CSV table of C-alpha atoms in Angstrom, one decimal:
chain,number,residue,atom,x,y,z
A,1,MET,CA,92.9,113.8,33.3
A,2,THR,CA,95.7,111.5,33.9
A,3,THR,CA,99.2,113.1,34.1
A,4,PRO,CA,102.6,111.6,33.2
A,5,ALA,CA,103.4,111.1,36.7
A,6,ARG,CA,100.5,109.4,37.7
A,7,ALA,CA,100.8,107.0,34.5
A,8,ALA,CA,104.3,106.7,35.9
A,9,GLU,CA,103.1,105.5,38.9
A,10,GLU,CA,100.5,102.9,37.7
A,11,CYS,CA,103.1,101.4,35.2
A,12,PRO,CA,104.8,99.0,37.6
A,13,GLY,CA,101.3,97.6,39.4
A,14,SER,CA,100.3,96.6,35.8
A,15,HIS,CA,103.3,94.6,34.8
A,16,ALA,CA,103.1,92.6,38.1
A,17,GLY,CA,99.5,91.6,37.5
A,18,ALA,CA,100.4,90.4,34.3
A,19,ALA,CA,103.3,88.3,35.8
A,20,ARG,CA,101.1,86.9,38.4
A,21,GLY,CA,98.7,85.8,35.4
A,22,ASP,CA,101.7,83.9,33.6
A,23,VAL,CA,102.2,81.9,36.8
A,24,GLY,CA,98.8,80.8,36.9
A,25,THR,CA,98.5,79.5,33.3
A,26,ARG,CA,101.8,77.4,33.9
A,27,ARG,CA,100.4,75.9,36.9
A,28,ASP,CA,97.6,75.0,34.7
A,29,GLU,CA,99.6,73.6,32.1
A,30,ASP,CA,101.6,71.4,34.5
A,31,ALA,CA,98.8,70.3,36.1
A,32,ARG,CA,97.3,69.0,33.0
A,33,ARG,CA,100.8,67.1,31.8
A,34,GLU,CA,100.6,65.5,35.4
A,35,GLU,CA,97.1,64.3,34.6
A,36,ARG,CA,97.9,63.1,31.6
A,37,ALA,CA,101.0,61.2,32.5
A,38,SER,CA,99.1,59.6,35.4
A,39,ALA,CA,96.3,58.3,32.6
A,40,ASP,CA,99.4,57.0,30.4
A,41,GLU,CA,100.8,54.9,33.6
A,42,ARG,CA,97.3,53.7,34.4
A,43,ALA,CA,96.7,52.5,30.9
A,44,ARG,CA,100.4,50.7,30.5
A,45,ALA,CA,99.4,49.0,33.6
A,46,GLY,CA,95.9,47.7,32.7
A,47,ALA,CA,97.8,46.4,29.4
A,48,ASP,CA,100.5,44.6,31.8
A,49,GLU,CA,97.8,42.9,33.6
A,50,ARG,CA,95.9,41.8,30.7
A,51,ALA,CA,99.0,40.5,29.5
A,52,ARG,CA,99.9,38.5,32.7
A,53,ALA,CA,96.2,37.1,32.7
A,54,GLY,CA,96.5,36.0,29.2
A,55,ALA,CA,99.9,34.1,29.8
A,56,ASP,CA,98.0,32.5,33.0
A,57,ALA,CA,95.2,31.4,31.1
A,58,PRO,CA,94.6,27.5,30.8
A,59,ARG,CA,96.6,26.1,27.8
A,60,SER,CA,93.4,24.3,26.7
A,61,ALA,CA,91.8,27.5,26.0
A,62,ALA,CA,94.2,27.9,22.8
A,63,PRO,CA,93.8,26.6,19.6
A,64,PRO,CA,95.4,23.2,18.9
A,65,ALA,CA,99.0,23.6,17.2
A,66,PRO,CA,99.3,22.5,13.6
A,67,ARG,CA,102.1,19.5,15.0
A,68,ALA,CA,99.2,18.2,16.8
A,69,LEU,CA,96.5,18.3,14.2
A,70,ARG,CA,99.2,16.5,11.9
A,71,SER,CA,99.9,13.8,14.8
A,72,ALA,CA,96.3,13.2,14.8
A,73,SER,CA,95.8,12.7,11.3
A,74,ALA,CA,98.7,10.4,11.1
A,75,ALA,CA,97.3,8.6,14.0
A,76,ARG,CA,94.0,8.3,11.8
A,77,ARG,CA,95.7,7.1,8.7
A,78,ALA,CA,97.7,4.4,10.8
A,79,ARG,CA,94.6,3.2,12.1
A,80,ARG,CA,92.7,2.9,8.6
A,81,ARG,CA,95.8,0.9,7.4
A,82,ALA,CA,95.9,-1.5,10.3
A,83,LEU,CA,92.4,-2.2,9.5
A,84,LEU,CA,93.0,-2.5,5.8
A,85,HIS,CA,95.7,-4.9,6.6
A,86,ALA,CA,93.8,-6.8,9.0
A,87,ALA,CA,90.7,-7.2,7.0
A,88,LEU,CA,93.1,-8.7,4.0
A,89,GLY,CA,94.7,-10.9,6.2
A,90,ALA,CA,91.6,-12.3,7.5
A,91,PHE,CA,90.4,-12.6,3.9
A,92,GLY,CA,93.6,-14.5,3.0
A,93,LEU,CA,93.1,-16.7,5.7
A,94,VAL,CA,89.6,-17.4,4.7
A,95,ALA,CA,90.4,-17.9,1.4
A,96,LEU,CA,93.4,-20.5,2.3
A,97,ILE,CA,90.9,-22.5,4.6
A,98,ALA,CA,88.9,-23.0,1.8
A,99,LEU,CA,91.4,-23.8,-0.3
A,100,ILE,CA,92.4,-26.8,1.9
A,101,ARG,CA,88.7,-27.7,2.6
A,102,HIS,CA,88.8,-28.2,-1.1
A,103,VAL,CA,91.6,-30.7,-1.5
A,104,GLY,CA,91.1,-32.4,1.4
A,105,ALA,CA,93.5,-31.5,4.6
A,106,ALA,CA,94.7,-35.3,4.7
A,107,ALA,CA,96.1,-35.3,1.3
A,108,LEU,CA,97.6,-32.3,1.9
A,109,LEU,CA,98.8,-33.0,5.0
A,110,ALA,CA,100.6,-36.4,3.6
A,111,THR,CA,102.0,-34.4,0.4
A,112,VAL,CA,103.7,-31.7,3.0
A,113,SER,CA,105.0,-34.6,5.2
A,114,ARG,CA,106.6,-36.1,2.1
A,115,ALA,CA,108.1,-32.9,1.5
A,116,ALA,CA,109.8,-32.5,5.0
A,117,PRO,CA,113.2,-33.9,4.6
A,118,LEU,CA,113.8,-31.3,1.9
A,119,LEU,CA,113.4,-28.2,4.6
A,120,PRO,CA,116.7,-27.9,5.3
A,121,LEU,CA,118.2,-27.7,1.8
A,122,LEU,CA,115.2,-24.8,1.6
A,123,VAL,CA,116.4,-23.0,4.7
A,124,ALA,CA,119.8,-23.5,3.3
A,125,LEU,CA,118.8,-21.8,-0.3
A,126,GLU,CA,117.1,-19.0,1.8
A,127,ALA,CA,119.9,-18.3,4.0
A,128,ALA,CA,122.1,-18.0,0.4
A,129,ARG,CA,119.3,-15.6,-1.0
A,130,LEU,CA,119.3,-13.3,1.8
A,131,GLY,CA,123.2,-13.5,1.4
A,132,CYS,CA,122.8,-11.9,-1.8
A,133,GLU,CA,120.8,-9.1,-0.2
A,134,LEU,CA,123.5,-8.6,2.4
A,135,LEU,CA,126.2,-8.4,-0.5
A,136,ALA,CA,124.1,-5.7,-2.4
A,137,THR,CA,123.6,-3.6,0.9
A,138,ARG,CA,127.4,-3.8,1.9
A,139,ALA,CA,128.4,-2.9,-1.9
A,140,LEU,CA,126.2,0.1,-1.5
A,141,CYS,CA,128.0,1.3,2.1
A,142,PRO,CA,131.4,3.3,2.4
A,143,PRO,CA,134.0,0.6,2.8
A,144,GLY,CA,134.8,-0.7,6.0
A,145,SER,CA,131.1,1.5,7.5
A,146,VAL,CA,129.7,-1.4,8.7
A,147,PRO,CA,131.1,-4.6,10.2
A,148,LEU,CA,130.1,-7.8,8.4
A,149,ALA,CA,128.4,-9.1,11.5
A,150,GLU,CA,126.3,-6.1,11.9
A,151,LEU,CA,125.1,-6.6,8.2
A,152,ALA,CA,124.2,-10.0,8.8
A,153,ARG,CA,121.9,-9.1,12.0
A,154,ILE,CA,120.6,-6.2,10.4
A,155,HIS,CA,119.4,-8.2,7.4
A,156,VAL,CA,118.4,-11.4,9.7
A,157,VAL,CA,116.3,-9.2,11.8
A,158,ALA,CA,114.4,-7.6,8.7
A,159,TYR,CA,113.9,-10.3,7.4
A,160,PRO,CA,110.4,-11.2,9.6
A,161,VAL,CA,109.0,-8.0,8.6
A,162,ALA,CA,109.9,-8.7,4.7
A,163,SER,CA,108.3,-12.0,5.1
A,164,LEU,CA,105.0,-11.4,7.4
A,165,MET,CA,104.1,-7.5,7.0
A,166,PRO,CA,102.2,-6.0,4.6
A,167,ALA,CA,104.2,-4.4,2.1
A,168,GLY,CA,107.1,-6.0,3.6
A,169,ARG,CA,109.6,-5.3,1.3
A,170,ALA,CA,109.5,-1.4,1.6
A,171,THR,CA,109.0,-1.4,5.3
A,172,ALA,CA,111.9,-4.3,5.9
A,173,GLU,CA,113.8,-1.5,3.9
A,174,ALA,CA,113.1,1.3,6.3
A,175,VAL,CA,114.3,-1.1,9.2
A,176,LYS,CA,117.2,-1.9,7.5
A,177,ALA,CA,118.0,2.0,7.1
A,178,ALA,CA,117.2,2.7,10.7
A,179,MET,CA,119.5,0.1,11.9
A,180,LEU,CA,122.0,1.4,9.3
A,181,SER,CA,121.9,5.3,10.4
A,182,PRO,CA,124.5,4.5,13.4
A,183,HIS,CA,127.3,3.7,11.2
A,184,VAL,CA,127.0,5.6,7.9
A,185,GLY,CA,124.6,8.4,8.9
A,186,ALA,CA,121.0,9.1,8.5
A,187,PRO,CA,120.8,10.6,4.7
A,188,ARG,CA,123.1,7.5,3.2
A,189,ALA,CA,121.2,5.1,5.3
A,190,ALA,CA,118.0,6.4,3.6
A,191,ALA,CA,119.7,6.7,0.5
A,192,ILE,CA,120.7,2.6,0.5
A,193,GLY,CA,117.2,2.1,1.5
A,194,THR,CA,115.9,3.5,-1.3
A,195,ALA,CA,118.6,1.9,-3.8
A,196,ASN,CA,117.6,-1.6,-2.2
A,197,GLN,CA,113.9,-1.2,-3.0
A,198,SER,CA,114.3,-0.3,-6.5
A,199,LEU,CA,116.8,-2.6,-7.2
A,200,ALA,CA,114.8,-5.3,-5.7
A,201,LEU,CA,111.9,-4.0,-8.1
A,202,LEU,CA,114.2,-4.3,-11.1
A,203,SER,CA,115.9,-7.6,-10.3
A,204,ALA,CA,112.1,-9.2,-10.7
A,205,ALA,CA,112.3,-8.4,-14.2
A,206,PRO,CA,115.0,-10.5,-15.9
A,207,LEU,CA,113.8,-13.8,-14.1
A,208,SER,CA,110.0,-13.2,-14.9
A,209,LEU,CA,110.5,-12.4,-18.3
A,210,LEU,CA,112.3,-16.0,-18.3
A,211,ALA,CA,109.3,-17.3,-16.8
A,212,ALA,CA,107.3,-15.6,-19.4
A,213,LEU,CA,109.3,-17.6,-22.0
A,214,ALA,CA,109.2,-20.9,-20.4
A,215,VAL,CA,105.4,-20.3,-19.9
A,216,GLY,CA,105.2,-19.6,-23.8
A,217,TRP,CA,107.4,-22.6,-24.2
A,218,THR,CA,105.7,-25.4,-22.4
A,219,ASN,CA,101.9,-24.3,-22.7
A,220,GLY,CA,102.1,-21.4,-25.7
A,221,ALA,CA,100.1,-18.5,-25.4
A,222,SER,CA,98.4,-18.2,-22.1
A,223,PRO,CA,97.2,-16.1,-19.2
A,224,LEU,CA,99.6,-16.9,-17.2
A,225,ALA,CA,102.4,-15.5,-19.8
A,226,ALA,CA,100.6,-12.3,-20.7
A,227,GLY,CA,100.5,-11.7,-16.6
A,228,LEU,CA,104.4,-11.9,-16.2
A,229,LEU,CA,104.8,-9.9,-19.0
A,230,VAL,CA,102.8,-7.0,-17.2
A,231,HIS,CA,104.7,-7.9,-14.3
A,232,VAL,CA,108.0,-7.5,-16.1
A,233,ALA,CA,106.6,-4.1,-17.6
A,234,LEU,CA,105.7,-3.0,-14.0
A,235,SER,CA,108.9,-4.1,-12.2
A,236,VAL,CA,111.2,-2.3,-14.4
A,237,ALA,CA,108.8,1.1,-14.6
A,238,SER,CA,108.6,1.0,-10.5
A,239,GLY,CA,112.0,0.2,-10.1
A,240,LEU,CA,113.1,2.8,-12.6
A,241,CYS,CA,110.6,5.4,-11.0
A,242,VAL,CA,112.0,4.9,-7.5
A,243,ALA,CA,115.8,5.1,-8.6
A,244,PHE,CA,115.2,8.5,-10.5
A,245,ALA,CA,112.3,10.3,-8.7
A,246,ALA,CA,115.1,10.2,-5.5
A,247,ARG,CA,117.5,11.8,-7.8
A,248,GLN,CA,115.2,14.9,-8.9
A,249,ARG,CA,115.5,17.8,-7.0
A,250,ALA,CA,113.1,19.9,-8.1
A,251,ALA,CA,110.7,17.2,-6.5
A,252,PHE,CA,111.7,18.0,-3.4
A,253,ALA,CA,112.2,21.7,-3.7
A,254,TRP,CA,109.0,22.7,-2.1
A,255,ILE,CA,110.3,20.9,1.3
A,256,THR,CA,113.2,23.4,1.4
A,257,ARG,CA,111.0,26.4,0.8
A,258,ARG,CA,108.5,25.4,3.7
A,259,PHE,CA,110.8,23.6,6.1
A,260,ALA,CA,114.6,24.6,6.5
A,261,ARG,CA,115.3,21.2,8.6
A,262,ALA,CA,113.7,19.2,6.3
A,263,GLY,CA,115.4,20.8,3.1
A,264,HIS,CA,118.5,20.8,4.7
A,265,ALA,CA,118.0,16.7,5.1
A,266,THR,CA,116.9,16.3,1.5
A,267,ALA,CA,119.5,17.7,0.2
A,268,ALA,CA,121.8,15.3,2.3
A,269,PHE,CA,119.6,12.8,1.0
A,270,GLN,CA,120.0,13.4,-2.6
A,271,GLU,CA,123.8,13.8,-2.2
A,272,ALA,CA,124.0,10.5,-0.6
A,273,VAL,CA,121.7,9.1,-3.5
A,274,ARG,CA,123.8,10.7,-6.3
A,275,ALA,CA,126.7,8.9,-4.6
A,276,HIS,CA,125.8,5.7,-7.1
A,277,PRO,CA,124.4,5.3,-10.6
A,278,PRO,CA,120.8,4.8,-11.0
A,279,VAL,CA,121.5,1.1,-11.0
A,280,PRO,CA,124.4,0.0,-9.7
A,281,GLY,CA,126.0,-2.8,-11.1
A,282,ARG,CA,127.3,-5.0,-8.3
A,283,PRO,CA,124.2,-4.6,-5.9
A,284,PHE,CA,122.1,-5.1,-9.1
A,285,ALA,CA,123.9,-8.5,-9.7
A,286,ALA,CA,123.2,-9.6,-6.5
A,287,PHE,CA,119.7,-9.2,-5.9
A,288,CYS,CA,119.4,-11.0,-9.8
A,289,ALA,CA,121.2,-13.9,-7.7
A,290,GLY,CA,119.1,-14.1,-5.2
A,291,ARG,CA,115.9,-14.1,-7.5
A,292,ALA,CA,117.8,-16.9,-9.3
A,293,LEU,CA,118.0,-19.1,-6.2
A,294,GLN,CA,114.4,-18.3,-5.2
A,295,ALA,CA,114.0,-20.4,-8.7
A,296,VAL,CA,116.1,-22.9,-7.4
A,297,GLN,CA,113.9,-23.0,-4.4
A,298,TYR,CA,111.0,-23.6,-6.8
A,299,ALA,CA,112.8,-26.6,-8.6
A,300,VAL,CA,113.1,-28.1,-4.8
A,301,LEU,CA,109.6,-27.6,-3.7
A,302,LEU,CA,108.1,-29.2,-7.5
A,303,ALA,CA,110.3,-32.1,-6.4
A,304,ALA,CA,109.2,-32.4,-3.0
A,305,VAL,CA,105.4,-32.7,-4.3
A,306,GLY,CA,106.6,-35.2,-6.9
A,307,ALA,CA,106.4,-33.2,-10.0
A,308,ASP,CA,108.6,-32.2,-13.1
A,309,SER,CA,111.4,-30.0,-11.6
A,310,GLY,CA,113.2,-28.8,-14.6
A,311,PRO,CA,114.4,-25.6,-15.3
A,312,LEU,CA,111.1,-24.8,-17.8
A,313,ARG,CA,108.8,-26.1,-14.4
A,314,ALA,CA,111.1,-24.2,-12.0
A,315,LEU,CA,111.0,-20.8,-13.8
A,316,ALA,CA,107.1,-21.1,-14.5
A,317,ALA,CA,106.6,-21.9,-10.8
A,318,TYR,CA,108.9,-18.7,-9.7
A,319,GLY,CA,106.7,-16.7,-12.0
A,320,VAL,CA,103.3,-17.8,-10.5
A,321,GLY,CA,105.0,-17.0,-7.2
A,322,ALA,CA,106.3,-13.7,-8.1
A,323,ILE,CA,102.7,-12.7,-9.6
A,324,GLY,CA,100.8,-14.2,-6.4
A,325,THR,CA,103.5,-12.0,-4.1
A,326,ALA,CA,102.8,-8.9,-5.9
A,327,ALA,CA,99.1,-9.0,-6.2
A,328,GLY,CA,99.0,-10.0,-2.5
A,329,ASP,CA,101.4,-7.0,-1.5
A,330,LEU,CA,99.4,-5.9,1.2
A,331,ILE,CA,98.2,-9.2,2.5
A,332,PRO,CA,100.1,-10.0,5.5
A,333,ALA,CA,102.8,-13.2,4.5
A,334,GLN,CA,100.7,-12.9,1.4
A,335,ILE,CA,98.5,-15.5,2.7
A,336,GLY,CA,95.6,-16.6,0.1
A,337,ALA,CA,97.3,-14.7,-2.6
A,338,THR,CA,99.9,-17.0,-3.5
A,339,ASP,CA,98.0,-20.2,-2.9
A,340,GLY,CA,94.9,-19.1,-5.2
A,341,ALA,CA,97.7,-18.4,-7.9
A,342,PHE,CA,99.1,-21.8,-7.7
A,343,THR,CA,95.6,-23.3,-7.9
A,344,LEU,CA,94.7,-21.1,-10.9
A,345,ALA,CA,98.1,-22.1,-12.6
A,346,ALA,CA,98.1,-25.8,-11.3
A,347,PRO,CA,97.2,-27.4,-15.1
A,348,LEU,CA,99.9,-25.0,-16.6
A,349,LEU,CA,102.6,-26.4,-14.0
A,350,GLY,CA,101.3,-30.0,-14.6
A,351,LEU,CA,100.2,-30.2,-11.1
A,352,THR,CA,97.0,-31.0,-9.4
A,353,VAL,CA,95.3,-28.8,-7.1
A,354,SER,CA,96.3,-30.7,-4.0
A,355,SER,CA,100.2,-30.7,-5.0
A,356,ALA,CA,100.0,-27.0,-6.1
A,357,ILE,CA,98.4,-25.9,-2.8
A,358,ALA,CA,101.4,-28.0,-1.4
A,359,VAL,CA,103.9,-26.1,-3.0
A,360,SER,CA,102.2,-23.0,-1.7
A,361,VAL,CA,102.0,-24.4,1.8
A,362,LEU,CA,105.6,-25.3,1.8
A,363,ALA,CA,106.4,-21.6,0.9
A,364,HIS,CA,104.6,-20.1,3.7
A,365,LEU,CA,106.0,-22.7,6.1
A,366,LEU,CA,109.6,-21.7,4.8
A,367,GLN,CA,108.7,-17.9,5.4
A,368,ALA,CA,107.7,-19.1,8.9
A,369,VAL,CA,110.8,-20.7,9.8
A,370,GLY,CA,112.8,-18.0,8.4
A,371,ALA,CA,111.0,-15.7,10.4
A,372,LEU,CA,111.0,-17.0,13.7
A,373,THR,CA,114.5,-17.7,13.4
A,374,GLY,CA,115.2,-14.0,12.8
A,375,ILE,CA,113.0,-13.2,15.6
A,376,ALA,CA,115.2,-15.1,17.8
A,377,ILE,CA,118.3,-13.9,16.6
A,378,THR,CA,116.6,-10.4,17.2
A,379,LEU,CA,116.2,-11.1,21.0
A,380,ALA,CA,119.8,-12.7,21.1
A,381,TRP,CA,122.2,-10.7,19.2
A,382,ARG,CA,123.2,-7.7,20.4
A,383,ARG,CA,124.1,-4.5,18.0
A,384,ALA,CA,127.5,-3.7,17.5
A,385,ALA,CA,129.0,-0.3,18.1
A,386,PRO,CA,129.8,1.8,15.5
A,387,ALA,CA,132.7,2.2,13.9
A,388,THR,CA,134.3,5.5,14.6
C-alpha cells in the first residue's frame, strides 16, 4: 500500500521523465525541419542549374522568331515579283522585235533617223512636263521646307525609276517620299507621295476623255474610243480610291490595336494627309498641264514621221499611248505594250504600221535619254542639307 509520504517522494521523478520526453520530441521536430529546408535548398539549386543550362543552349534550337518568318516570306514574294517582271519584260522585248521584223528594220531606222532633229524639242517638252510634277510636289510641301534645287534633284533622280521600272509611277513616288523625308518628316513625305500618286491617276482622265472625243469625231464609234472611256472611268475610280482610302481611320484601326509604333505612325500619316483636300487644286492643275505637254509631244512625234499632227490626231495618239502604258504597267518601260497599241491603232491614226511603230520607238528613245540623264545627275548631284 502506498503511503502519502511515498507518493510525495515519487512525484519529482515522474516530472523529470516527462521533461526529458519533451526535449527529445523537440529535437526530432528540429531535425525534420532541417531536412525539409535542405530538400528545398537542393530543389532550388537544381532549378537554377536547369535555368542556366537553358540559357546557355544554342540559339539554333529555339523556334524562329515571327519577324524572321515575315522577312523570309517578304524575300520570297520579292523574288517572285522580280521573276514575273523579268518574264513580262522578256515577253515585251520579243514582241517588239517581232514587230520590227514585220515592218522591216531598214524602213523603221530610216523613219527614226528623219525624226532625229526633233529630239531636242522632245527632250525640252519632257523637261517641262517633269517641271509640272515638281510644281505639284512643291505645292504639297510646307512653305520653305525643301529648297527648289533639292526638289529638282529629287524629281530627276526619280525619273529613271518612273520610266523604266515596272509599276514605275508608284515606285517613283516611294523614292521621292524617301528623299523628301529628311526635309518634311516621314509621315508628311508619305502623304505627299500618296497625293502625287492619286493626282497622277486623276489627271489622266481629262486628257483621255478629250482623246476619246477626238477619236469619236474623226473615226466614229470604235474600240479605241470605248477603251479610252473605260480608261477614264478607271483613272477616276482608282485616283479617288487612293485619295480617300488614305484618309479613313477605320481602315488602319487594326494596326493601332496590334502594333503601337505602327499605329502612331499611321496616325501621323493620316494627320499629314488631312492637311490637304482630297484633290488639291494647284497640284492637280500642274499634273493636268503635264498631261497636256504629253499630247504636244505626240504631235511632234507624228510630225517627225510625216503624219498629220493636228490637235485631234495628237489627242488620239496620246490616248493610244495612255492605253498602252496602262496595259503594260507591270512591264519594264512598257516595252511591247505601247508598240502593240500603236500597231493596232495605226489605221485610226492615219499611219502606216511602220510609222506607228516609229512613233512608239521614238517615245522609248525619249525615255531612255531622260533615264540616262537622270542616272548621271544622280551620281553627280549631291543632296542638299535639310533646312533647320
